[in-house]
PDB file of C-alpha atoms in Angstrom:
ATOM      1  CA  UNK A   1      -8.829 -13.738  -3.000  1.00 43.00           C
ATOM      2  CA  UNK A   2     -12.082 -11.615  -3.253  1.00 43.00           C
ATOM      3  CA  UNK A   3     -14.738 -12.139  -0.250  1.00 46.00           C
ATOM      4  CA  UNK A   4     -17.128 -13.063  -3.534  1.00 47.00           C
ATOM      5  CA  UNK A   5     -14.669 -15.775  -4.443  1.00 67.00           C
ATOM      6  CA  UNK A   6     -13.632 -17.339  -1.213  1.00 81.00           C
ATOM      7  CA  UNK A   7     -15.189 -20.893  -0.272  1.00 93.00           C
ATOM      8  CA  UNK A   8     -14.891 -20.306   3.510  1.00 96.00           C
ATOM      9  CA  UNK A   9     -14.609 -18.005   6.024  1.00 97.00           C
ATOM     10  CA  UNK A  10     -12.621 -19.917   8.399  1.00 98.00           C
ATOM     11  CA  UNK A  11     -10.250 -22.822   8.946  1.00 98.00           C
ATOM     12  CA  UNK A  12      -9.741 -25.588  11.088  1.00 98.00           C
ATOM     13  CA  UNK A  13      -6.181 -27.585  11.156  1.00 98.00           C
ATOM     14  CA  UNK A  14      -5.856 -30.555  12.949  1.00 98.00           C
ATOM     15  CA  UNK A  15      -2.280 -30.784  14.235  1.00 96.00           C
ATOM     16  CA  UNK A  16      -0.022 -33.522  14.022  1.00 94.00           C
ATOM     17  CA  UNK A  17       0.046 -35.485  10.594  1.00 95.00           C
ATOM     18  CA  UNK A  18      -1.485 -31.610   9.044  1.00 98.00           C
ATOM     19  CA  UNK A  19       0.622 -29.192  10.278  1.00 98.00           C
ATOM     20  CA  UNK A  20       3.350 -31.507  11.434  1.00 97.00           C
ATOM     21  CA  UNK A  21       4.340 -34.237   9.231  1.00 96.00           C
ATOM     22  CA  UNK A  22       3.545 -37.063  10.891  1.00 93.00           C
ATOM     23  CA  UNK A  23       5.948 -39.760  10.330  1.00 92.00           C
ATOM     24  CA  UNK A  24       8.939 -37.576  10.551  1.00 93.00           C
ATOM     25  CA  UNK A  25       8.240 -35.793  13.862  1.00 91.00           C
ATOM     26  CA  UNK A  26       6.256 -38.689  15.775  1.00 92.00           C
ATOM     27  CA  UNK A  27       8.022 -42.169  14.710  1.00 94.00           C
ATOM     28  CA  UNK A  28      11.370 -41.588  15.909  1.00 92.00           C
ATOM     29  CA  UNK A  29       9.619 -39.346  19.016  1.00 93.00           C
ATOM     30  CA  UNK A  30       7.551 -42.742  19.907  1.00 94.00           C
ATOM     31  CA  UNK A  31      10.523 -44.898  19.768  1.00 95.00           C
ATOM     32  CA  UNK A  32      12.771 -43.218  22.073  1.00 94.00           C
ATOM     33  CA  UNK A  33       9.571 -42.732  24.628  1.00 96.00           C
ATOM     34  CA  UNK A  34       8.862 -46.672  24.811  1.00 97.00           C
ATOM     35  CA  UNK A  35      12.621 -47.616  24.855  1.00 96.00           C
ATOM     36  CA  UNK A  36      12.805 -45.128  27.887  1.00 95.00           C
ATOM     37  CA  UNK A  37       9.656 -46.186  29.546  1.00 96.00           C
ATOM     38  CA  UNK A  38      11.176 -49.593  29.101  1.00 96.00           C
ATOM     39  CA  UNK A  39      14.147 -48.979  31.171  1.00 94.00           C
ATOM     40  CA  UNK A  40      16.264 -51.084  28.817  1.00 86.00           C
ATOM     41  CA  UNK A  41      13.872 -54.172  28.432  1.00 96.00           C
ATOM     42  CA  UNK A  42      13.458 -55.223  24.862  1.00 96.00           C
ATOM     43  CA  UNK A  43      10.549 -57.466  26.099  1.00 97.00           C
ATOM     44  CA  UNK A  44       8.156 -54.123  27.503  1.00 97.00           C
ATOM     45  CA  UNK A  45       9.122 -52.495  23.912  1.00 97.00           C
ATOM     46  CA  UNK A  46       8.025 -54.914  22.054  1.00 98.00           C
ATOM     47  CA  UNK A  47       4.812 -54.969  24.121  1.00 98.00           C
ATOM     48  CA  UNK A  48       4.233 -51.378  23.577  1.00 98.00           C
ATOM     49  CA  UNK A  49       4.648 -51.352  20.049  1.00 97.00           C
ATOM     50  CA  UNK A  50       1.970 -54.050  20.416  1.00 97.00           C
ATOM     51  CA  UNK A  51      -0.269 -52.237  21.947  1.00 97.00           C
ATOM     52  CA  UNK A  52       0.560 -48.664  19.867  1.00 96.00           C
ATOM     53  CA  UNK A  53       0.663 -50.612  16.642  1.00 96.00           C
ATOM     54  CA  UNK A  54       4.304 -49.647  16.068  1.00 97.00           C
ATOM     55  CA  UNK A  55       6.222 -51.465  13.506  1.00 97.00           C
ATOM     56  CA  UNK A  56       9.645 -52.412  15.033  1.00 97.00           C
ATOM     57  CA  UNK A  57      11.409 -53.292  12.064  1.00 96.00           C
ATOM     58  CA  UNK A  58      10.174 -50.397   9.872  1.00 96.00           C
ATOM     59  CA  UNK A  59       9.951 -48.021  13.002  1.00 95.00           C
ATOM     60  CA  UNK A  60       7.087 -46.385  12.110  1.00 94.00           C
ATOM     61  CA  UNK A  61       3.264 -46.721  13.208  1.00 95.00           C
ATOM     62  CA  UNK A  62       0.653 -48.926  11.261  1.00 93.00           C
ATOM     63  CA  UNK A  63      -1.880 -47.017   9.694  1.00 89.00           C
ATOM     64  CA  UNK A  64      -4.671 -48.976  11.798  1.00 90.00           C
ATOM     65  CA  UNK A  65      -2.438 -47.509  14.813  1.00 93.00           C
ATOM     66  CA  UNK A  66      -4.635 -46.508  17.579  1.00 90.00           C
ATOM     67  CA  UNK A  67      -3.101 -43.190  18.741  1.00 87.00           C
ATOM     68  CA  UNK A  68      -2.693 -41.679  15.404  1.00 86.00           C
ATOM     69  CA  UNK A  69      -5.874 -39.880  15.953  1.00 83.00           C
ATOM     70  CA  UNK A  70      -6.471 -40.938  19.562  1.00 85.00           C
ATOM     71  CA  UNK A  71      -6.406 -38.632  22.560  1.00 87.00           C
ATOM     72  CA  UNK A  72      -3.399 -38.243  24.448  1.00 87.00           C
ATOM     73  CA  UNK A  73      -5.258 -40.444  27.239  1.00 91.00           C
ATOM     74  CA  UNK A  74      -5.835 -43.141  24.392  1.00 93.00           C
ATOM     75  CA  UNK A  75      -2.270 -43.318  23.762  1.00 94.00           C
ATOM     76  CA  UNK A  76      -1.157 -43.825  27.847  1.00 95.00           C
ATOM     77  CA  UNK A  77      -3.710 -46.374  28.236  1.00 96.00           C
ATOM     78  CA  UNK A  78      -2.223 -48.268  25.354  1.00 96.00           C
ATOM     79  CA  UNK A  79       1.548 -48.297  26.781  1.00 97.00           C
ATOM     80  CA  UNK A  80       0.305 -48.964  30.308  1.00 97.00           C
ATOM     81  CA  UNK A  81      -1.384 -52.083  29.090  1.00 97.00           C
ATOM     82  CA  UNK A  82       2.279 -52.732  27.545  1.00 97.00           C
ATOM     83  CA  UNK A  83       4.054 -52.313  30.675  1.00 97.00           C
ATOM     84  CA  UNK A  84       1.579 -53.656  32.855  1.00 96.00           C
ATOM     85  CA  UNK A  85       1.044 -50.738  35.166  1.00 94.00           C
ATOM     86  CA  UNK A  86      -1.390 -49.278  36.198  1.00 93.00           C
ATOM     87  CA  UNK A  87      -0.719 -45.606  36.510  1.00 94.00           C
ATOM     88  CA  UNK A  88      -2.151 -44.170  33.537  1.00 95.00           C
ATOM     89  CA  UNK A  89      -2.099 -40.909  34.652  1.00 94.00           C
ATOM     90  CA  UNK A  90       1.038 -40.681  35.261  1.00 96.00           C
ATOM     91  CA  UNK A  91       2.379 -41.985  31.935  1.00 96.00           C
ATOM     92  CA  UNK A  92      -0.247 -39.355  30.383  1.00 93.00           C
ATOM     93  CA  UNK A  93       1.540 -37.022  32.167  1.00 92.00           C
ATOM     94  CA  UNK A  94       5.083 -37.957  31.101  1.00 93.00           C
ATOM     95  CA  UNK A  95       3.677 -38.023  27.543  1.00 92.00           C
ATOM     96  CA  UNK A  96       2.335 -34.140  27.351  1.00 86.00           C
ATOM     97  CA  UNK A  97       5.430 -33.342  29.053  1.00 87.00           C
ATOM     98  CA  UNK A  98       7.701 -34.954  26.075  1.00 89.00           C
ATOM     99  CA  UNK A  99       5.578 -34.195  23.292  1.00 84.00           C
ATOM    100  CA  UNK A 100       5.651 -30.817  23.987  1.00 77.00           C
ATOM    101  CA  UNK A 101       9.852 -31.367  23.296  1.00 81.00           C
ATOM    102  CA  UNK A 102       9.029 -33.302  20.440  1.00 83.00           C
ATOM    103  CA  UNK A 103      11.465 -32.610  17.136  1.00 85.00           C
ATOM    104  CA  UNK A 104       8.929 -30.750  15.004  1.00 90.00           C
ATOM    105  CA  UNK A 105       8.494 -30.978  11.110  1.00 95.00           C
ATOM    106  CA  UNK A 106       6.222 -29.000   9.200  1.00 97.00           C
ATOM    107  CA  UNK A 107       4.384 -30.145   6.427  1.00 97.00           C
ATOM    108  CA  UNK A 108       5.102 -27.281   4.678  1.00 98.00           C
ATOM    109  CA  UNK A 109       6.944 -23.501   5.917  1.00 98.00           C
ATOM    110  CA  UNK A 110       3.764 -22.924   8.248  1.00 98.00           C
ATOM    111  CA  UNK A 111       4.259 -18.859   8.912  1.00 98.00           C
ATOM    112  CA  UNK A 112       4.301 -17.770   6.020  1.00 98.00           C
ATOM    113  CA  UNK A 113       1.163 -19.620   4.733  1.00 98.00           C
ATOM    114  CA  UNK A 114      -0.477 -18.678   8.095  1.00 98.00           C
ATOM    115  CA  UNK A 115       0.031 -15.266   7.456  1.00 97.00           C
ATOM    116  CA  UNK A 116      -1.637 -15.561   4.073  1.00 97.00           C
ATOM    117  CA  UNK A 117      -4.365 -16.937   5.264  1.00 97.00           C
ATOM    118  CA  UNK A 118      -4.967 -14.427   7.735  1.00 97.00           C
ATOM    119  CA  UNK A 119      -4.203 -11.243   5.458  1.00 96.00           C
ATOM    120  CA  UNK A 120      -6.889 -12.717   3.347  1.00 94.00           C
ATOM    121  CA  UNK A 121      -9.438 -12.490   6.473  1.00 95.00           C
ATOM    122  CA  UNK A 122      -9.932 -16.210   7.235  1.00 97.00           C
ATOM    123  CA  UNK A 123      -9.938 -17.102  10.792  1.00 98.00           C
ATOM    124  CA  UNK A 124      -7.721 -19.550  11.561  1.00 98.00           C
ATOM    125  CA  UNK A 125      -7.772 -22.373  14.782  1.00 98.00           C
ATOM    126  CA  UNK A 126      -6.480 -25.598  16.013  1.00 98.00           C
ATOM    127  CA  UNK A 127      -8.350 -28.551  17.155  1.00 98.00           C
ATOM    128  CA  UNK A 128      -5.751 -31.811  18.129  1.00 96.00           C
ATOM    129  CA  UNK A 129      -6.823 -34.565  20.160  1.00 93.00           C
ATOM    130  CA  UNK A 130      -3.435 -33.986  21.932  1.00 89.00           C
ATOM    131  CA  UNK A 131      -3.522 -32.081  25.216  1.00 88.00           C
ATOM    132  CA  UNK A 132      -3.674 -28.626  25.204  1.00 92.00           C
ATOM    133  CA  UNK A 133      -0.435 -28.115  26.774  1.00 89.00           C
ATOM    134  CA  UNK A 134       1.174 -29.679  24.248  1.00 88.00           C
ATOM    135  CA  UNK A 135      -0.482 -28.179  21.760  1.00 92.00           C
ATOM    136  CA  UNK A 136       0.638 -25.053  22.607  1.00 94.00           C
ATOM    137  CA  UNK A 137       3.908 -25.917  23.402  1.00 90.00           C
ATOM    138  CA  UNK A 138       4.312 -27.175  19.947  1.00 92.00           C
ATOM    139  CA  UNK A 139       2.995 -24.248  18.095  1.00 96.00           C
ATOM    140  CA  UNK A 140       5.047 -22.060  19.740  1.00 95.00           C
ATOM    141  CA  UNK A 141       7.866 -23.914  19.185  1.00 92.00           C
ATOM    142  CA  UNK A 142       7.551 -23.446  16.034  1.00 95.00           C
ATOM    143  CA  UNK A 143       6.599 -19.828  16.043  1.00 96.00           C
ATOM    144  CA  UNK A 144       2.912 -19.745  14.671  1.00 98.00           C
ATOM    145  CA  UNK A 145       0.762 -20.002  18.337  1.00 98.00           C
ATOM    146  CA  UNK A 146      -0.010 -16.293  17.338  1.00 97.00           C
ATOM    147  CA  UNK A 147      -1.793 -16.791  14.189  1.00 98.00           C
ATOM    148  CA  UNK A 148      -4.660 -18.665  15.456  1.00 98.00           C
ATOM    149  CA  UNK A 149      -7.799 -17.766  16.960  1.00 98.00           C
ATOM    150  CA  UNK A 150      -8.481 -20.745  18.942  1.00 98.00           C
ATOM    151  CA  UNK A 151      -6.302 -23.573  19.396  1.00 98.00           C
ATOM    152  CA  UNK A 152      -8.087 -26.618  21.786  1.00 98.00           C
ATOM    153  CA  UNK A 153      -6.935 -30.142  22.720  1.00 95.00           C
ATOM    154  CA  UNK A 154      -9.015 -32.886  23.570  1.00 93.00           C
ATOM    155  CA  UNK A 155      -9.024 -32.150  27.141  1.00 93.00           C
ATOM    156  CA  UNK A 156      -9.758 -28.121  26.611  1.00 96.00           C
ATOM    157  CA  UNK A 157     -13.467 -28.746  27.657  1.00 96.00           C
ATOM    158  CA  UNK A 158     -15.037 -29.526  24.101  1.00 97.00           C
ATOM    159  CA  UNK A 159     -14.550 -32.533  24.094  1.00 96.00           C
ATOM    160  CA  UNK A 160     -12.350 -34.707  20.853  1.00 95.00           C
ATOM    161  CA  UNK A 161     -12.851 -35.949  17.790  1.00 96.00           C
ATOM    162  CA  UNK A 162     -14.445 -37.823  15.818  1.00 96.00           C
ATOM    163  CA  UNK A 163     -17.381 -35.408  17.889  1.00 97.00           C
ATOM    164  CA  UNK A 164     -18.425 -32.272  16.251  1.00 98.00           C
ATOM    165  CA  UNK A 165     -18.547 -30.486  19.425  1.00 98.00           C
ATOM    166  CA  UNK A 166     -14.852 -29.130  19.429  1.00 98.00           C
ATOM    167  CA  UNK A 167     -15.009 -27.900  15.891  1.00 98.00           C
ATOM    168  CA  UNK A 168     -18.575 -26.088  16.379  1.00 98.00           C
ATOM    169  CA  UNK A 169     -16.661 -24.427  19.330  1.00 98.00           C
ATOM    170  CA  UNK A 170     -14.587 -22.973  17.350  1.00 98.00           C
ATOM    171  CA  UNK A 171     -16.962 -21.784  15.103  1.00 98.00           C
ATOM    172  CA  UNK A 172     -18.620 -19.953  18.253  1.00 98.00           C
ATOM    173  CA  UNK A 173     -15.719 -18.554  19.123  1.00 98.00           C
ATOM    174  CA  UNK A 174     -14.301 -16.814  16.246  1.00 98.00           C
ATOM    175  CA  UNK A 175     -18.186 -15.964  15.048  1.00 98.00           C
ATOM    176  CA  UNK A 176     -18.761 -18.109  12.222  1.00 98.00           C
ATOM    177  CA  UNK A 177     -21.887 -20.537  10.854  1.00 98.00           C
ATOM    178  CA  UNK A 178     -19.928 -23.665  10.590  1.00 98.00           C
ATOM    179  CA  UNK A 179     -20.673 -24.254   7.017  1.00 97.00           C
ATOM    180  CA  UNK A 180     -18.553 -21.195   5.941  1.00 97.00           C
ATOM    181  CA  UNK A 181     -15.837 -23.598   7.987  1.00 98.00           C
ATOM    182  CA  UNK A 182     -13.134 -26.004   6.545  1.00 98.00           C
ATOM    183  CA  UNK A 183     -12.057 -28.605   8.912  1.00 98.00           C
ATOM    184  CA  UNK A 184      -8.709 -29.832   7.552  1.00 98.00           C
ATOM    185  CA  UNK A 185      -7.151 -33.015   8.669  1.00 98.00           C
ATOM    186  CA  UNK A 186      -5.335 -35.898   8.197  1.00 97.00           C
ATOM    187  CA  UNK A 187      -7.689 -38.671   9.511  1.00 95.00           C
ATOM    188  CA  UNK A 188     -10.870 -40.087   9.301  1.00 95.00           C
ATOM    189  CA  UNK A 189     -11.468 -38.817  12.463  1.00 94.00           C
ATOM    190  CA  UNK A 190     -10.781 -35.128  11.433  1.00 97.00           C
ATOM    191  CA  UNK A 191     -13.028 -35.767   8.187  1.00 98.00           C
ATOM    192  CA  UNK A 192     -15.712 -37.437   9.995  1.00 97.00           C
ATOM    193  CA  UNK A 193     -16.166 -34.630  12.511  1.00 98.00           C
ATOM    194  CA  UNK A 194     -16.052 -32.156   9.842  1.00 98.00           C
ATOM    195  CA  UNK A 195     -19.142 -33.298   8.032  1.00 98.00           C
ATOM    196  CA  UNK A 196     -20.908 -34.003  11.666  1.00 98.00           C
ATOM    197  CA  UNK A 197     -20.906 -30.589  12.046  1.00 98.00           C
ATOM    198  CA  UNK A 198     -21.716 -29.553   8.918  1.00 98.00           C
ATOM    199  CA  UNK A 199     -18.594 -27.951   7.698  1.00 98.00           C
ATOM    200  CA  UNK A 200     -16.100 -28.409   4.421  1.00 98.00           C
ATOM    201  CA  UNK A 201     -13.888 -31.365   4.457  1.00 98.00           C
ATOM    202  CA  UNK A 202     -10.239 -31.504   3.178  1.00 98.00           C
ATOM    203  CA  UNK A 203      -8.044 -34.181   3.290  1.00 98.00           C
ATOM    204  CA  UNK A 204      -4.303 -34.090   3.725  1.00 98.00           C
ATOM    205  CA  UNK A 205      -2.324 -36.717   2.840  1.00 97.00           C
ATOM    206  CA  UNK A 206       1.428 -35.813   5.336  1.00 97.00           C
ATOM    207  CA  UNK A 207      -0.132 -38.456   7.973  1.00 94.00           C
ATOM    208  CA  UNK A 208      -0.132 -42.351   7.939  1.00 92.00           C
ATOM    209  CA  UNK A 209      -3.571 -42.784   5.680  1.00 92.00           C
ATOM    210  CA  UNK A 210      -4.090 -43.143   2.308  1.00 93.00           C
ATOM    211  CA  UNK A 211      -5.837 -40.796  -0.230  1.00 96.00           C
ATOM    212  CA  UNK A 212      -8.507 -44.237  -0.596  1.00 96.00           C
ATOM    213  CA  UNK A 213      -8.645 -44.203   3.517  1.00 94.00           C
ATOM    214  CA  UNK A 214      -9.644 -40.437   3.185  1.00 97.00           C
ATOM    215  CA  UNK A 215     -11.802 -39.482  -0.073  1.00 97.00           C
ATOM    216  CA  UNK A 216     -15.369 -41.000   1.163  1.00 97.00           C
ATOM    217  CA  UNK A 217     -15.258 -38.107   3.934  1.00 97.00           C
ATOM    218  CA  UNK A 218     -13.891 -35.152   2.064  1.00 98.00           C
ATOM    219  CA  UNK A 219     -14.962 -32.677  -0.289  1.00 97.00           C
ATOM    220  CA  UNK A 220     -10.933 -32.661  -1.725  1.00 98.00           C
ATOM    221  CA  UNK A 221      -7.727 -34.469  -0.877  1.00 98.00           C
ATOM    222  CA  UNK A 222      -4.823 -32.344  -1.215  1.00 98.00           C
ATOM    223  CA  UNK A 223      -0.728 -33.452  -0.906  1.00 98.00           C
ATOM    224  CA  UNK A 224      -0.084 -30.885   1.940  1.00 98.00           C
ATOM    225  CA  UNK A 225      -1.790 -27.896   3.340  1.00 98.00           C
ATOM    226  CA  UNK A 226       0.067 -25.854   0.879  1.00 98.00           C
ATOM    227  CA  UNK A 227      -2.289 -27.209  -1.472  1.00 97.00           C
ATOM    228  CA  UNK A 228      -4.752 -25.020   0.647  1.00 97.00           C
ATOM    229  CA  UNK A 229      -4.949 -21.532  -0.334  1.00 96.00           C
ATOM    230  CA  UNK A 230      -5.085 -22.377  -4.040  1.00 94.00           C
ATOM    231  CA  UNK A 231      -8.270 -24.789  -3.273  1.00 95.00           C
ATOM    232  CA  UNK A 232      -9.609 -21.666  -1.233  1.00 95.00           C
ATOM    233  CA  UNK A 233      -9.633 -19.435  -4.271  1.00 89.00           C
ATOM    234  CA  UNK A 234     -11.049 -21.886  -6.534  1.00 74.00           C
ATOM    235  CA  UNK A 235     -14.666 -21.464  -6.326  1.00 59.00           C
ATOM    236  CA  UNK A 236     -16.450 -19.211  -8.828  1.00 46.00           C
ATOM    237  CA  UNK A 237     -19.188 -16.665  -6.985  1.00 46.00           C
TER     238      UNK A 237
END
């Protein structure tokens, strides 16, 4: 990939549903957290999965769900409305601390298409609108924290998306204008960020939406992120 040839200098992944599959790291994951936080009570799961938008029968989220590109926040205010309590925090808490034990699938082998990325000279970061801690946790769990630049959750001090502020902070910090960017996401809330601050959409469709729920907000929609690179190179100079 010649610098003359390369549509970006720099890419953005949004985490879970891009690169984590969605479905097969966070349905079952959801599941056993509400039947615990239940203590038992079939009743305050089914309330829950009201409140998450989590199919029972299918046990899986609906793609409407709320949390699927909610904060982590978002996500403990919607089972504390299901179990009536009012310690959000707390819950919040209990949900960073589990996530970041969470069985992890990648979309696709994520070193070594990391690494490629990098050896080409793209700067690489992060931006979830889970908690930092997590975050981390999860990335090195699966061995690639080291090959980004930047890696921010919603509560890292930027803020979350669907604002543009967290992804023009990482175009800050790895030196960048943010239209040689690619925000890359599974969610509207990934794309619409993207184009708020004026950087290349892609669409990836290993989360709950739809390749009709993504197009209108991205410049491509790919399978997976190994779709990526190839996209990358495509551009004639």
């Amino acid at each position: 990939m010649s610098p003359l040839r390369r549509r970006a200098d720099g890419v953005l992944f949004d985490k879970d549903g891009t690169l984590f599959d969605f479905a097969r790291t966070w349905n079952a994951w959801a599941l056993t957290v509400m039947r615990q936080l239940a203590g038992g009570e079939a009743a305050l799961v089914s309330a829950m999965a009201r409140e998450l938008r989590f199919d029972l029968e299918t046990e899986s989220f609906f793609k409407d769900s709320p949390v699927i590109a909610g904060t982590n926040r978002e996500a403990a205010e919607c089972l504390a409305r299901g179990l009536g309590r009012a310690d959000v925090g707390e819950i919040e808490a209990y949900l960073a601390a589990e996530a970041g034990r969470a069985p992890l699938s990648e979309a696709v082998p994520l070193l070594p298409l990391l690494e490629g990325l990098a050896r080409e000279g793209l700067r690489l970061g992060v931006m979830t609108n889970d908690s930092e801690t997590s975050a981390l946790a999860q990335l090195r769990g699966a061995g690639v924290a080291q090959s980004f630049d930047f890696i921010a959750g919603f509560d890292s001090g930027h803020g979350a998306k669907p604002s543009p502020e967290p992804l023009l902070a990482f175009a800050t910090a790895v030196g960048l204008e943010p239209a040689r960017v690619v925000m890359v996401g599974d969610s509207t809330h990934d794309l619409e960020a993207g184009r708020a601050a004026g950087m290349m959409t892609v669409a990836v469709l290993t989360g709950p939406a739809e390749a009709d729920d993504l197009s209108p907000h991205a410049d491509v929609v790919l399978p997976d992120i190994g779709h990526l690179p190839m996209w990358l190179k495509s551009e004639v100079a």
